[in-house]
Coordinates of C-alpha atoms and ligand atoms in Angstrom, one line a residue:
E259 CA 0.1 -0.1 0.0
G260 CA 1.9 3.0 -1.5
D261 CA 1.2 6.6 -0.5
E262 CA -1.2 8.0 -2.7
D263 CA -0.6 11.0 -5.1
S264 CA -1.9 14.3 -4.0
G265 CA -2.9 15.4 -7.1
I266 CA -0.8 18.7 -6.6
G267 CA 1.6 19.2 -8.4
V268 CA 3.7 22.3 -9.6
A269 CA 3.5 24.1 -13.1
T270 CA 6.8 23.8 -14.6
K271 CA 5.8 24.7 -18.2
T272 CA 7.0 28.2 -19.4
R273 CA 4.9 30.5 -20.8
T274 CA 6.7 33.2 -22.7
K275 CA 4.7 36.2 -24.2
T276 CA 4.3 36.3 -27.7
Q277 CA 6.3 39.2 -28.8
R278 CA 4.2 40.9 -31.6
P279 CA 5.9 43.7 -33.7
S280 CA 4.4 47.3 -32.9
L281 CA 2.5 48.7 -36.0
Y282 CA 2.6 52.1 -37.4
R283 CA -0.1 54.2 -38.9
V284 CA 1.2 55.9 -41.9
L285 CA -0.6 58.8 -42.8
L286 CA -1.2 61.7 -45.6
L287 CA -1.6 65.0 -44.7
N288 CA -3.4 67.7 -46.7
D289 CA -2.3 71.1 -48.3
D290 CA -3.4 73.3 -50.6
Y291 CA -0.8 72.6 -53.5
T292 CA 0.0 69.0 -54.4
P293 CA -2.0 67.7 -57.3
M294 CA -4.7 65.5 -56.8
E295 CA -2.8 63.1 -59.4
F296 CA 0.5 63.3 -57.5
V297 CA -1.2 62.0 -54.4
I298 CA -3.0 59.3 -56.5
A299 CA 0.3 58.1 -58.3
V300 CA 2.0 58.0 -54.7
L301 CA -0.8 55.8 -53.4
Q302 CA -0.5 53.6 -56.1
Q303 CA 3.2 53.2 -56.3
V304 CA 4.2 53.3 -52.6
F305 CA 1.2 51.7 -51.0
H306 CA 0.1 49.3 -53.9
K307 CA -3.6 50.8 -54.0
S308 CA -5.6 50.3 -56.6
Q309 CA -6.7 53.4 -58.7
E310 CA -10.2 53.3 -57.1
E311 CA -8.7 52.9 -54.0
A312 CA -6.1 55.8 -54.3
V313 CA -8.6 58.2 -55.2
T314 CA -10.9 57.5 -52.3
I315 CA -7.9 57.9 -50.0
T316 CA -7.0 61.1 -52.1
M317 CA -10.5 62.4 -51.1
H318 CA -10.7 61.7 -47.8
V319 CA -7.3 63.5 -47.2
H320 CA -8.6 66.3 -49.2
N321 CA -11.7 66.7 -47.3
N322 CA -11.0 65.9 -43.7
G323 CA -7.1 67.3 -43.6
V324 CA -5.4 63.5 -43.1
G325 CA -6.2 59.9 -44.2
E326 CA -4.7 56.3 -43.6
C327 CA -2.2 54.9 -46.3
G328 CA -1.8 51.7 -44.6
V329 CA -0.7 50.2 -41.2
F330 CA 3.1 48.5 -41.2
P331 CA 5.8 47.4 -39.2
Y332 CA 8.3 50.1 -38.1
E333 CA 10.6 49.7 -40.6
V334 CA 8.4 49.4 -43.6
A335 CA 6.2 52.3 -42.1
E336 CA 9.6 54.7 -42.2
T337 CA 10.7 53.1 -45.7
K338 CA 7.2 54.3 -47.0
V339 CA 7.3 57.9 -45.5
T340 CA 10.6 58.3 -46.9
R341 CA 9.5 57.3 -50.0
V342 CA 6.8 59.6 -50.2
M343 CA 8.8 62.5 -48.8
D344 CA 11.5 62.1 -51.4
A345 CA 9.4 61.9 -54.0
A346 CA 7.4 65.0 -52.7
R347 CA 10.9 66.9 -52.6
K348 CA 11.9 65.7 -56.2
H349 CA 8.7 67.4 -57.5
Q350 CA 8.7 70.6 -55.0
H351 CA 5.4 69.3 -53.9
P352 CA 4.5 70.4 -50.1
L353 CA 2.8 67.0 -49.5
Q354 CA 3.8 65.6 -46.0
C355 CA 3.5 61.9 -44.5
V356 CA 4.0 61.2 -41.2
M357 CA 3.9 57.3 -39.1
E358 CA 2.3 57.2 -35.7
K359 CA 2.0 54.3 -33.4
Q360 CA -1.3 52.4 -33.4
Ligands
NFA551 N1 -5.8 69.9 -51.3 C1 -4.8 69.1 -52.6 C2 -5.5 70.1 -53.8 O1 -6.4 70.5 -53.9 C3 -5.0 68.1 -53.3 C4 -4.2 66.9 -51.9 C5 -4.9 65.6 -51.3 C6 -3.2 67.4 -51.3 C7 -4.5 65.0 -50.6 C8 -2.4 66.6 -50.4 C9 -3.1 65.2 -50.0 N2 -4.8 70.0 -54.8

């Protein structure tokens, strides 16, 4: 007659907290001078938007002052902001693109 198992044990499994990458919202800001067609082209080329999506976002920014182009991990967001700002500078448009932690 052996001793009975008490049924009480010590949990030993390590539960590692999953590390999810921080996400950043990339935003376009309205201004009075950047041509609509330039903004539409940037949204298609940098953010892989369709013509229809690009027009919708451009009109949203135009009407509301700001609009979202997408949500990305930090380095991807940073690269897209740089591409937009480089294109705007090259064409001497005042278009501003920023990122913010989601
Ligand atoms: N407001 C600009 C214009 O009337 C168009 C624009 C849209 C600029 C979105 C910047 C962002 N030409």
